[in-house]
PDB file of C-alpha atoms in Angstrom:
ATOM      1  CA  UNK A   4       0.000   0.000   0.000  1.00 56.00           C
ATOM      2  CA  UNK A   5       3.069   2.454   0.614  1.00 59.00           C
ATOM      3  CA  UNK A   6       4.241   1.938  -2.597  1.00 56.00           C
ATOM      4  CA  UNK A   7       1.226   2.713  -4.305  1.00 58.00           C
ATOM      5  CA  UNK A   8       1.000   5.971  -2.540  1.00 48.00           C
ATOM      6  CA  UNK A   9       4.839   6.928  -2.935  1.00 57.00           C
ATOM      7  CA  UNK A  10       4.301   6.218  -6.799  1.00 57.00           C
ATOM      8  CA  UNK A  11       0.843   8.630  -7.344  1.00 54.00           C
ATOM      9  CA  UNK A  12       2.975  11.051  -4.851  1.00 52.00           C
ATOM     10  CA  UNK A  13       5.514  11.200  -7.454  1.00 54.00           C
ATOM     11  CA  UNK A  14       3.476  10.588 -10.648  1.00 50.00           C
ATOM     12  CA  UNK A  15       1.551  14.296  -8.861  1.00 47.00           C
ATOM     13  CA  UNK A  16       4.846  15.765  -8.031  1.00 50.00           C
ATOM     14  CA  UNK A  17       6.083  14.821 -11.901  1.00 51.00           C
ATOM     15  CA  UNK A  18       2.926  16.168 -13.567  1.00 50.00           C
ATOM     16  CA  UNK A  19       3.008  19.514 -11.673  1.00 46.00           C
ATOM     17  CA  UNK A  20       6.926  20.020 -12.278  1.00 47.00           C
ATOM     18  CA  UNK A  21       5.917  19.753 -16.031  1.00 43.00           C
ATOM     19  CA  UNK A  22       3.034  22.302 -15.231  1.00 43.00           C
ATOM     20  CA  UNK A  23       5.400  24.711 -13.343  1.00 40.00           C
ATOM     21  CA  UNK A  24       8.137  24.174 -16.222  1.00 43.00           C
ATOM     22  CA  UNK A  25       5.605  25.069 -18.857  1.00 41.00           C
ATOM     23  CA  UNK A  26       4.275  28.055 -17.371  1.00 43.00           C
ATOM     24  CA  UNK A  27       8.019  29.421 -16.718  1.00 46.00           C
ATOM     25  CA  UNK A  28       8.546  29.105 -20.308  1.00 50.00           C
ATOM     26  CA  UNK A  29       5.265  30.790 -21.722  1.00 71.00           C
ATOM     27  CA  UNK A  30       5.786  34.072 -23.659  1.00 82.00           C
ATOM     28  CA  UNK A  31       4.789  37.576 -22.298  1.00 94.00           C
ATOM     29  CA  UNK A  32       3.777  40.494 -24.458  1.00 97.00           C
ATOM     30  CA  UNK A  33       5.192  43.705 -23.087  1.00 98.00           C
ATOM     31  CA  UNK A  34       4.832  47.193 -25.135  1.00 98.00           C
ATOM     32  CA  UNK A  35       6.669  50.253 -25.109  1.00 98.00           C
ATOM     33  CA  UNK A  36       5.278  53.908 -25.306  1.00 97.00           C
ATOM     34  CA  UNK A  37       6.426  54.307 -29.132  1.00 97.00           C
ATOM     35  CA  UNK A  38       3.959  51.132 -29.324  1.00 98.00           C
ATOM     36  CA  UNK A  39       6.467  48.714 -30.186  1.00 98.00           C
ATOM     37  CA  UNK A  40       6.081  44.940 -28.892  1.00 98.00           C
ATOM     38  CA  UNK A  41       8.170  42.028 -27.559  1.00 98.00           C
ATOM     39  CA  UNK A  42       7.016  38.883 -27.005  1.00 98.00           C
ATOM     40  CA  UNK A  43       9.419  37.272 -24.682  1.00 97.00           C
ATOM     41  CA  UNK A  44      10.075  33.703 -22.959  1.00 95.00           C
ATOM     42  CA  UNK A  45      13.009  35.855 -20.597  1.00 93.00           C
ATOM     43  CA  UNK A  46      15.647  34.661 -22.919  1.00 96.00           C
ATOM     44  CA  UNK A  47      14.780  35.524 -26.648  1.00 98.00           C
ATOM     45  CA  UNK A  48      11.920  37.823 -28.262  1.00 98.00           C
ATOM     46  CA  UNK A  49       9.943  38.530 -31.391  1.00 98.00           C
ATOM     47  CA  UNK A  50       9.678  41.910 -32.102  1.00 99.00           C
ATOM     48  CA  UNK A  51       6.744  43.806 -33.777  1.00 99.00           C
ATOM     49  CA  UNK A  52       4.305  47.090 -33.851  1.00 98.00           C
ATOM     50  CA  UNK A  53       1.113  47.429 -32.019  1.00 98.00           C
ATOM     51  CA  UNK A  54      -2.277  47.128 -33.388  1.00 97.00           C
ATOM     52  CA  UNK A  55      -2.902  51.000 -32.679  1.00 97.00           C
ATOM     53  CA  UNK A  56       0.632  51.732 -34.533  1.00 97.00           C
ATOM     54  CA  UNK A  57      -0.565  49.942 -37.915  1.00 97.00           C
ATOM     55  CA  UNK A  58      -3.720  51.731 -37.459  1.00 96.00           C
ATOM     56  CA  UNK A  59      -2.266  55.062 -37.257  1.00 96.00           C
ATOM     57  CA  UNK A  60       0.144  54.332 -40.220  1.00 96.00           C
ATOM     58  CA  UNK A  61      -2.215  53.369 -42.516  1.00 96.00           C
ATOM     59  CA  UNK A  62      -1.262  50.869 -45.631  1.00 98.00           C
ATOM     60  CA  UNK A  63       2.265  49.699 -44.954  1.00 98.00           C
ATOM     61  CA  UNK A  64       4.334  49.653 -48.230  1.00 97.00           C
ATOM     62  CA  UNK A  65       8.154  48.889 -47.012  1.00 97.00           C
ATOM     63  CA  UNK A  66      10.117  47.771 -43.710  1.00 98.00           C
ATOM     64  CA  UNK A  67      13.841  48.233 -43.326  1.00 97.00           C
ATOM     65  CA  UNK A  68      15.203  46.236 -40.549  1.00 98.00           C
ATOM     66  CA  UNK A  69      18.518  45.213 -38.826  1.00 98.00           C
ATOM     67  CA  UNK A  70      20.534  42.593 -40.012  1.00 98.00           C
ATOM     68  CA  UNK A  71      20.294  39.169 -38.900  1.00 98.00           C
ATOM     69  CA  UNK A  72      23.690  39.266 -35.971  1.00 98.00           C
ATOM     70  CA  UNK A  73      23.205  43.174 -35.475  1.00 98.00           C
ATOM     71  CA  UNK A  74      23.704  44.355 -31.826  1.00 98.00           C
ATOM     72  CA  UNK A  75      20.859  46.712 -30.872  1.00 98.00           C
ATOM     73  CA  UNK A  76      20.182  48.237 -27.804  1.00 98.00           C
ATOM     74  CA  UNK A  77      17.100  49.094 -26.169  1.00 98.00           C
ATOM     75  CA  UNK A  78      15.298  51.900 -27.026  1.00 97.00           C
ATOM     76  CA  UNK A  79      17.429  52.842 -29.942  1.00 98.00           C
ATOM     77  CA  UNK A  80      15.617  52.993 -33.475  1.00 98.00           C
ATOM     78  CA  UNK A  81      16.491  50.054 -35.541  1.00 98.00           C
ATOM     79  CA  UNK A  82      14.930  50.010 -38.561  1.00 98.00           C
ATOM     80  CA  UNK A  83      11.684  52.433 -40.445  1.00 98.00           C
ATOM     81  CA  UNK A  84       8.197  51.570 -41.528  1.00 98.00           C
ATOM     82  CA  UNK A  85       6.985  53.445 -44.827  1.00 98.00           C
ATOM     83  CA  UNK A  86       3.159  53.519 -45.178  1.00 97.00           C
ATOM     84  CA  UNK A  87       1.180  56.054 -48.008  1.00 95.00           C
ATOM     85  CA  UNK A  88       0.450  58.189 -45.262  1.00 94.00           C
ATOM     86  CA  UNK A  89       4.186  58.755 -43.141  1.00 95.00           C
ATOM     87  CA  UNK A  90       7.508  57.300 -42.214  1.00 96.00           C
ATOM     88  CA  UNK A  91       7.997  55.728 -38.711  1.00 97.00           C
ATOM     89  CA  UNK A  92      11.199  54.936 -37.340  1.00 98.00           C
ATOM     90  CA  UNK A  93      11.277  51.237 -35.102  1.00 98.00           C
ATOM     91  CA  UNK A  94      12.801  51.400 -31.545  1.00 98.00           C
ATOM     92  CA  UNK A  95      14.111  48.230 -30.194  1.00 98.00           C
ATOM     93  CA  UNK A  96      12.124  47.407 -27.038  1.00 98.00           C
ATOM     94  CA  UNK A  97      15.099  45.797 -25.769  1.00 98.00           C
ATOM     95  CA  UNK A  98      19.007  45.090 -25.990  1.00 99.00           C
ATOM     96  CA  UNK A  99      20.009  41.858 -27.595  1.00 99.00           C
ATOM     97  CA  UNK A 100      21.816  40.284 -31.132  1.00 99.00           C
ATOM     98  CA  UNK A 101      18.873  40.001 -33.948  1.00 99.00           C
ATOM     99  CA  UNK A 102      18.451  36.225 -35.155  1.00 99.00           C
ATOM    100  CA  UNK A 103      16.322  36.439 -37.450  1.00 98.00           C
ATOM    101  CA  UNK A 104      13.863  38.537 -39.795  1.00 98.00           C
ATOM    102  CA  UNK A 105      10.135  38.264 -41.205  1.00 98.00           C
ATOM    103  CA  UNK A 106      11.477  37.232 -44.859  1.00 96.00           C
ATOM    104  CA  UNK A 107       7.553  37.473 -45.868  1.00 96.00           C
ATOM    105  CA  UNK A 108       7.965  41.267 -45.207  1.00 97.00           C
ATOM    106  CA  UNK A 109      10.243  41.824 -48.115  1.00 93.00           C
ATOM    107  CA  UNK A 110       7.652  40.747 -50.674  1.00 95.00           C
ATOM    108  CA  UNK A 111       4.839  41.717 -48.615  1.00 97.00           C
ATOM    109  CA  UNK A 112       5.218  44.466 -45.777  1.00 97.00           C
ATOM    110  CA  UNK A 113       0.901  45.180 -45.643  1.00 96.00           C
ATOM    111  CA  UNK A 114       1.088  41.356 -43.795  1.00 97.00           C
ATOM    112  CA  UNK A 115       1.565  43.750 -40.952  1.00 98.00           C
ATOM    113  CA  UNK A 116      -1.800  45.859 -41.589  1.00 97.00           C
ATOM    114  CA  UNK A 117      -3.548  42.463 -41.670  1.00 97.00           C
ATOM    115  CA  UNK A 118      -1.566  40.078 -38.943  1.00 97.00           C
ATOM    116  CA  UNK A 119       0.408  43.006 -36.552  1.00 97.00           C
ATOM    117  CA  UNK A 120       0.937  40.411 -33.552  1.00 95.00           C
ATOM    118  CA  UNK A 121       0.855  37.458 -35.033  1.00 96.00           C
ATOM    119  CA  UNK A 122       2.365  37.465 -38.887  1.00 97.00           C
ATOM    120  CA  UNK A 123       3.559  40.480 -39.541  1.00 98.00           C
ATOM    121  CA  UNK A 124       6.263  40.331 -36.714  1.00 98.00           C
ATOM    122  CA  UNK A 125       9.767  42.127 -37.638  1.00 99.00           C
ATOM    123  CA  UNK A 126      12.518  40.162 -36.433  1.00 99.00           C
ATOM    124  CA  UNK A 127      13.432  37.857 -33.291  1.00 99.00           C
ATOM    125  CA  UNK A 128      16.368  38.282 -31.012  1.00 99.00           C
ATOM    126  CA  UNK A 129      18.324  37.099 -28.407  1.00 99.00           C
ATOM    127  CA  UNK A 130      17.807  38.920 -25.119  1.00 98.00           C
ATOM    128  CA  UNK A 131      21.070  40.448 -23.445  1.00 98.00           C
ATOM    129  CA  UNK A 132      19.560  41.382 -20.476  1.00 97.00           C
ATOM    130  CA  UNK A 133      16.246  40.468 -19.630  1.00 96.00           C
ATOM    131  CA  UNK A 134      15.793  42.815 -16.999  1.00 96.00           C
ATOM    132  CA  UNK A 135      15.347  45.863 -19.141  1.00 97.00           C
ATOM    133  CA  UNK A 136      11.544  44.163 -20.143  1.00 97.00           C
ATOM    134  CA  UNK A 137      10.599  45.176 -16.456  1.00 96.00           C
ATOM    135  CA  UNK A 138      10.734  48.557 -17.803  1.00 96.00           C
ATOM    136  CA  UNK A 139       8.060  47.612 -20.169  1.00 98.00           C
ATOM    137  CA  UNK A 140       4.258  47.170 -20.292  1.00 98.00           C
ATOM    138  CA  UNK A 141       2.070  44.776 -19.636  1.00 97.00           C
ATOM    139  CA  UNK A 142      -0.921  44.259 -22.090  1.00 95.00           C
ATOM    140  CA  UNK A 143      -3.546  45.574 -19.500  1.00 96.00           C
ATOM    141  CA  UNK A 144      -0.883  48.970 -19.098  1.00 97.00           C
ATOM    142  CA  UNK A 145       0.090  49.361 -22.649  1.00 97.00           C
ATOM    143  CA  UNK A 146      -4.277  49.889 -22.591  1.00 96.00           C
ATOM    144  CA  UNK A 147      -4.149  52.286 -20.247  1.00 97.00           C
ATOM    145  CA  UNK A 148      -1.787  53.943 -21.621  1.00 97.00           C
ATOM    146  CA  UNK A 149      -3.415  54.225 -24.836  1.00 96.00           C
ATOM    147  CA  UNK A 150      -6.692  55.492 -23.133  1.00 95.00           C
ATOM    148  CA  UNK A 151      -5.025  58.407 -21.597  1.00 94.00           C
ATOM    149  CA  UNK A 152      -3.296  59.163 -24.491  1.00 84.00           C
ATOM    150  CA  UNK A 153      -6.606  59.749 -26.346  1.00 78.00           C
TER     151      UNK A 153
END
């Protein structure tokens, strides 16, 4: 009868240490007052624009980015968005080496009108320091923020 118990002890103990492992590893969305976003596991992120940015630009019609191994640091532009209506320079929401780019951007940039969090990301990169995302804002802030901008 011990052994019985000792083994659904551990097959519990095993099942929530895969819980607790998954949740550690689940992305967060944080977004920065120039309305960039980073989706971030604490180690690496995919960068993109807000919803309320695309909106504002209007039809996108060309994205320059950094180059796959550039350095970037936080808060420093890093590439431009052209749309019919302006130009908008990109801000890296944090420091880190870019991995890689959105190669569907090159042939079609308006993915980001249609898909801004999901397809039309701009490029991923490795996380220097992770701390610098506690500087950033949560979903539920990023809509405050938005409200008291209006």
């Amino acid at each position: 009868m011990i052994g019985i118990l000792q083994q659904q002890i551990s097959l519990v103990s095993n099942r929530f240490r895969v819980f607790s492992d998954t949740i550690r590893k689940a992305s967060i969305l944080y977004y920065t007052q120039k309305h960039e976003w980073i989706k971030s596991d604490g180690k690496s992120g995919t960068v993109g624009i807000s919803e309320y940015a695309e909106q504002k630009l209007g039809d996108i019609v060309y994205v320059e980015l950094p180059n796959q191994g550039d350095t970037i640091k936080a808060k420093e532009q890093c590439g431009v968005i052209e749309s019919v209506k302006a130009v908008s320079e990109i801000y890296s929401p944090a420091s880190g080496t870019v991995t890689e780019l959105n190669s569907t951007l090159e042939s079609n940039s308006g993915i980001i009108n249609k898909s801004p969090l999901d397809k039309g990301w701009l490029f991923k990169m490795n996380l220097s320091d992770p701390r610098e995302l506690e500087h950033l804002m949560t979903e539920e802030k990023y809509k405050a923020f938005l409200e008291s901008e209006s």
